[in-house]
PDB file of C-alpha atoms in Angstrom:
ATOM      1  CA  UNK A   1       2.273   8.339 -14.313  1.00  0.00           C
ATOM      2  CA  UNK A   2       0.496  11.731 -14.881  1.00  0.00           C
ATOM      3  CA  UNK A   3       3.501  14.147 -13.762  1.00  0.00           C
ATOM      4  CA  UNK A   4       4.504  16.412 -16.822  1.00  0.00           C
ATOM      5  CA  UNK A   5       7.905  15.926 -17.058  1.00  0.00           C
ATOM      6  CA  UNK A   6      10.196  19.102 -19.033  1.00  0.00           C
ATOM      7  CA  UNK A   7      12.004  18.050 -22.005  1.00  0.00           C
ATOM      8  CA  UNK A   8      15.873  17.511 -22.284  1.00  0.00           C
ATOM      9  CA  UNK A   9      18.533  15.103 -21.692  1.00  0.00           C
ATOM     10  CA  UNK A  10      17.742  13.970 -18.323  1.00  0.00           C
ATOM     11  CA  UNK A  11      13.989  13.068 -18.692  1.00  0.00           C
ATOM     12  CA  UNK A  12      14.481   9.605 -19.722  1.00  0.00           C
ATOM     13  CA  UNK A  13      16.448   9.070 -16.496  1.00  0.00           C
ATOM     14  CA  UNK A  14      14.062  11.075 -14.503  1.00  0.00           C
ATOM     15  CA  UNK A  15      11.186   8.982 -15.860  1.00  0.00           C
ATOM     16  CA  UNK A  16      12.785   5.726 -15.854  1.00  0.00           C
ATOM     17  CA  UNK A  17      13.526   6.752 -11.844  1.00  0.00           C
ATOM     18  CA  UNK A  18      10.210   7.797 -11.493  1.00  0.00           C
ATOM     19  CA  UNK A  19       8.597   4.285 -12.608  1.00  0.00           C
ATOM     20  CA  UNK A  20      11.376   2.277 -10.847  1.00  0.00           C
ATOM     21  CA  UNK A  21       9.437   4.480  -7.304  1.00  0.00           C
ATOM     22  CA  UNK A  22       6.162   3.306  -8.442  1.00  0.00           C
ATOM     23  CA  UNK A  23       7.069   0.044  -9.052  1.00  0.00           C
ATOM     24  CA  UNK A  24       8.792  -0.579  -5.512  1.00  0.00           C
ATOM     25  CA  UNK A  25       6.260   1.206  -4.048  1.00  0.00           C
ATOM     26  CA  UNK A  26       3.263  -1.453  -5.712  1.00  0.00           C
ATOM     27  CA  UNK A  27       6.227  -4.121  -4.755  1.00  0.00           C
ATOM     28  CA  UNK A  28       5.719  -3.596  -1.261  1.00  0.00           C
ATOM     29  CA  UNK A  29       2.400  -3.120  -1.578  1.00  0.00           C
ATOM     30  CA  UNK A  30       1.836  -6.440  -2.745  1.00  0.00           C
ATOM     31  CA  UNK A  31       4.087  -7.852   0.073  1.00  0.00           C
ATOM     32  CA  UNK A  32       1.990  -6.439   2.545  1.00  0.00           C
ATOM     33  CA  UNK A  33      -1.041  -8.784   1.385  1.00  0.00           C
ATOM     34  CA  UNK A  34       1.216 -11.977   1.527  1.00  0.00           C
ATOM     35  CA  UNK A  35       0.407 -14.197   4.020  1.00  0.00           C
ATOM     36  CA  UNK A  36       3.673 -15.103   5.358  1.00  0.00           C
ATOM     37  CA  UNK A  37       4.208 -10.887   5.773  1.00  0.00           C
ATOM     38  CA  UNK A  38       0.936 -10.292   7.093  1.00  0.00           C
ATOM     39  CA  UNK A  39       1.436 -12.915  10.375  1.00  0.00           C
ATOM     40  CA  UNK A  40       5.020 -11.882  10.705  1.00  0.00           C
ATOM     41  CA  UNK A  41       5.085  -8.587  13.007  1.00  0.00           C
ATOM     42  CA  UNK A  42       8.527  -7.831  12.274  1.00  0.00           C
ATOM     43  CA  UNK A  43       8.387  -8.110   8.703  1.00  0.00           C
ATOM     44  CA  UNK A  44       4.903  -6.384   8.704  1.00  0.00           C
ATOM     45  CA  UNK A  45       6.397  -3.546  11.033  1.00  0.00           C
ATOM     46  CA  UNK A  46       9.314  -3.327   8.530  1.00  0.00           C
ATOM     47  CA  UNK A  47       6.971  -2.464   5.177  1.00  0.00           C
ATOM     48  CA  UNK A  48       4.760   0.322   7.642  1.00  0.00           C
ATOM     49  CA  UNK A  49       5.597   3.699   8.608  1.00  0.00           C
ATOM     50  CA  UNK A  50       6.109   4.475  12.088  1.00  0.00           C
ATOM     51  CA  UNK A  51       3.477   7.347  11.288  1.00  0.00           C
ATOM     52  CA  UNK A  52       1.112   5.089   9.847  1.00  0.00           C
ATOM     53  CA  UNK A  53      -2.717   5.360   9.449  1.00  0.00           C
ATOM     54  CA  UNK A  54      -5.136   3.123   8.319  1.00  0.00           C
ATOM     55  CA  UNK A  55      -9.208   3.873   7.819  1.00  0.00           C
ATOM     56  CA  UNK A  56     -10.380   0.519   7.377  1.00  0.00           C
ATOM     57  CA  UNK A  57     -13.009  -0.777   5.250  1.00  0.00           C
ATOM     58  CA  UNK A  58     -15.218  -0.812   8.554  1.00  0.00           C
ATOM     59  CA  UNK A  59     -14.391   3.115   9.259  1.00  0.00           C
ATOM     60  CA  UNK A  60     -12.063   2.800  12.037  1.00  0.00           C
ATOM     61  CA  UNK A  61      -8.993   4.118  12.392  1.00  0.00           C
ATOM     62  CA  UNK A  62      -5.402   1.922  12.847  1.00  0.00           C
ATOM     63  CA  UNK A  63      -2.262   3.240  14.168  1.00  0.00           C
ATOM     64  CA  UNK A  64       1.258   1.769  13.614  1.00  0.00           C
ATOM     65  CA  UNK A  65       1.405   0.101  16.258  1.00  0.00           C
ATOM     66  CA  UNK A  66      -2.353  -1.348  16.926  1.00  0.00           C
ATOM     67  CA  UNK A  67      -1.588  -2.804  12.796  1.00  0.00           C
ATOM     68  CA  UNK A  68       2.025  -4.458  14.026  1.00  0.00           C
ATOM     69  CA  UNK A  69      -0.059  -5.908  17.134  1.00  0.00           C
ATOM     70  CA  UNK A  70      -3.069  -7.365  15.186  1.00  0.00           C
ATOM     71  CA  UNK A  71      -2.322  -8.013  11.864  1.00  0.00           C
ATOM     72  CA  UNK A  72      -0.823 -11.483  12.061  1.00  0.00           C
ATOM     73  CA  UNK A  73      -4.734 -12.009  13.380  1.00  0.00           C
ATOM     74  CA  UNK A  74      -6.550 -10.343  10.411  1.00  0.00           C
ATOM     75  CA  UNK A  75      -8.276 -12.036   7.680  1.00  0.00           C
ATOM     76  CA  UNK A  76      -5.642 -13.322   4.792  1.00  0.00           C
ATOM     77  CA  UNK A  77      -2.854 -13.952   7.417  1.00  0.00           C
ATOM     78  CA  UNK A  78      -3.530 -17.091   7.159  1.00  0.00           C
ATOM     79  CA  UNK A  79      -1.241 -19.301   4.261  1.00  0.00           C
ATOM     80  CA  UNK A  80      -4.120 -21.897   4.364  1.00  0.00           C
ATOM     81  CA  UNK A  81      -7.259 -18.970   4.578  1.00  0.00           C
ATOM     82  CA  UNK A  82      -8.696 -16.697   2.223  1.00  0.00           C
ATOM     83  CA  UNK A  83      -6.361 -13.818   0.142  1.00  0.00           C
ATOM     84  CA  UNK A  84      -6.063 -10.315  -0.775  1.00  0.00           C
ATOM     85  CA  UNK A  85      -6.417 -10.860  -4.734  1.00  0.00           C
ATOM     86  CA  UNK A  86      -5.328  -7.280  -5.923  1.00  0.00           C
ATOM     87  CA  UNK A  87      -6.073  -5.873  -9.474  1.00  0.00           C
ATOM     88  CA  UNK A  88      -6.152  -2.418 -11.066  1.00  0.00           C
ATOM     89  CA  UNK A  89      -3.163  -1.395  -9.893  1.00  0.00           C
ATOM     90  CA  UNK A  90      -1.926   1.960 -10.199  1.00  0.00           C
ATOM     91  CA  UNK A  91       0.796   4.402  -8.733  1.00  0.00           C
ATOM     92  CA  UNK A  92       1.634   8.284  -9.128  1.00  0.00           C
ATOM     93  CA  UNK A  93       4.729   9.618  -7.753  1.00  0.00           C
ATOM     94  CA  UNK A  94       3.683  12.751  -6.305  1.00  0.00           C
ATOM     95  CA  UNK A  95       7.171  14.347  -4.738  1.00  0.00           C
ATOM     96  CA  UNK A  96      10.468  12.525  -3.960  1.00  0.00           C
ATOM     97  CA  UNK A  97       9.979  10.005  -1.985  1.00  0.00           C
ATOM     98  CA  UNK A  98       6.291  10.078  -1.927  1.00  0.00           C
ATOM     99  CA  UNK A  99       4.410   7.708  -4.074  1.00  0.00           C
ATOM    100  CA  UNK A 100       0.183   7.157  -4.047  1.00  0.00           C
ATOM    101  CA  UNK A 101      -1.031   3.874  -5.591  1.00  0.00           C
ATOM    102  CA  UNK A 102      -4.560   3.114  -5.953  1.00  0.00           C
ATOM    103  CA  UNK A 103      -6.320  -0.416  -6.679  1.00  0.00           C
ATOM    104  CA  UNK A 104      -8.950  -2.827  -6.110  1.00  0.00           C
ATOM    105  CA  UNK A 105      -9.376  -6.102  -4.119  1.00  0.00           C
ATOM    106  CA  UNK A 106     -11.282  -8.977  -3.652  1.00  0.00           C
ATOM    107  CA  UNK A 107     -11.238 -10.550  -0.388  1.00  0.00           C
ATOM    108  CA  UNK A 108     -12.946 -13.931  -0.541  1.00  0.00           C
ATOM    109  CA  UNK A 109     -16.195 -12.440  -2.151  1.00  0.00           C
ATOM    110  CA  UNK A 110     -15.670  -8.810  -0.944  1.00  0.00           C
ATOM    111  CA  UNK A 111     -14.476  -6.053  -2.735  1.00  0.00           C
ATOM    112  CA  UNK A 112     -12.450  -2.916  -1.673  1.00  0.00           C
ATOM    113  CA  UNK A 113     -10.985  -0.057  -3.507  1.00  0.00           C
ATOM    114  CA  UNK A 114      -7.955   1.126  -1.690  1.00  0.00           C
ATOM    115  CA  UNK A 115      -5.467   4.273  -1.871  1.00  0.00           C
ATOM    116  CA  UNK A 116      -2.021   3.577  -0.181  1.00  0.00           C
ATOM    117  CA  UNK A 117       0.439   6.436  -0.207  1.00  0.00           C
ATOM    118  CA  UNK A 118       4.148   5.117   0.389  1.00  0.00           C
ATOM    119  CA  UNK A 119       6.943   6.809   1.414  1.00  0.00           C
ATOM    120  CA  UNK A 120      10.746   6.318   1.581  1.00  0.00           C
ATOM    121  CA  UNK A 121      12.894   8.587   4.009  1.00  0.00           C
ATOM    122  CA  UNK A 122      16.257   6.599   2.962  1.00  0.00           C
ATOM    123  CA  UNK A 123      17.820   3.858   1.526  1.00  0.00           C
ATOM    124  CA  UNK A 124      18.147   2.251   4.468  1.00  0.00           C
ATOM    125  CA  UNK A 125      14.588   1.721   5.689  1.00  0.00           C
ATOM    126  CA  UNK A 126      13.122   1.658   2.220  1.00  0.00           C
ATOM    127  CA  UNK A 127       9.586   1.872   1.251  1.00  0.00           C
ATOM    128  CA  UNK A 128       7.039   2.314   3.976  1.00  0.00           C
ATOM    129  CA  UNK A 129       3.078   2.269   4.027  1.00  0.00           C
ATOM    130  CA  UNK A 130       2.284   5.984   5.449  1.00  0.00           C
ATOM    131  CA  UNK A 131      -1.329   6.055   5.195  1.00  0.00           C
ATOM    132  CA  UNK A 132      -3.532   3.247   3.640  1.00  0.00           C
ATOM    133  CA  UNK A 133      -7.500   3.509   2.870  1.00  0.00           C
ATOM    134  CA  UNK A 134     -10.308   0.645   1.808  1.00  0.00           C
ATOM    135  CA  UNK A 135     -13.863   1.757   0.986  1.00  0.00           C
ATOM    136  CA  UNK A 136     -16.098  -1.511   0.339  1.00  0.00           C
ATOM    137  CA  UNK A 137     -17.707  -1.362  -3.132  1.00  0.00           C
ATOM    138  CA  UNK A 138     -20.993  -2.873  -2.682  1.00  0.00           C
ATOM    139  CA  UNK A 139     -22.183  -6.485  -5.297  1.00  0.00           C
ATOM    140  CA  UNK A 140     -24.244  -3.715  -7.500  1.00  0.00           C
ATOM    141  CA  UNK A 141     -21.733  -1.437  -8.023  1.00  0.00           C
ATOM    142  CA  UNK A 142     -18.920  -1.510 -11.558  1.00  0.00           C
TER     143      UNK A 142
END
């Protein structure tokens, strides 16, 4: 994480609270590109904000509920098709509650970067995609 943290006795907890965000936050993230949660649209629905966006890799633009509807149809929601193989993964908490994770995937010969920012309003509904973003990186490119 890149947040300066002040010194004293409670920055070990603060930073140990910090990474345990981050890590849900990539937890989820990765739970999203499962198979069995992509084609499920309640447990889908459960790891996305009710305010979320998506830009796709093709430029368009997802809502909540067009992502809940379709998703179980998409590419890698299939346990015997193609997968989301993820790598590079990174996370930032930027403000309580409000984690950004960036990465890279590889989608049966494709590649995307992608920035996901996550946020958690409670306990009780957890983690939640707010606003996801893939960007194709074309064969030439590092």
């Amino acid at each position: 994480m890149t947040e300066q943290l002040g010194h004293g006795v409670g920055e070990e907890a603060r930073t140990a609270d910090e990474a345990g965000d981050v890590n849900e936050a990539i937890a989820a993230e990765l739970r999203l590109m499962d198979p069995a949660v992509r084609s499920s649209r309640t447990r889908a629905g459960q790891l996305l904000d009710p305010e979320f966006i998506e830009v796709g890799t093709s430029g368009r633009r997802y809502t909540y509920d067009v992502m809940v509807a379709g998703l179980a149809d998409d590419p890698g929601s299939s346990a015997d098709g193609p997968r989301y193989e993820s790598s590079a993964i990174t996370g930032v908490l930027l403000a309580p509650g409000l984690v950004h994770l960036t990465y890279e995937t590889d989608f049966d010969g494709r590649r995307a970067r992608r920035s996901s920012i996550w946020r958690k309003r409670s306990e009780e509904t957890g983690w939640r995609m707010y606003y996801h973003q893939g960007t194709p990186v074309p064969p030439d490119v590092e």
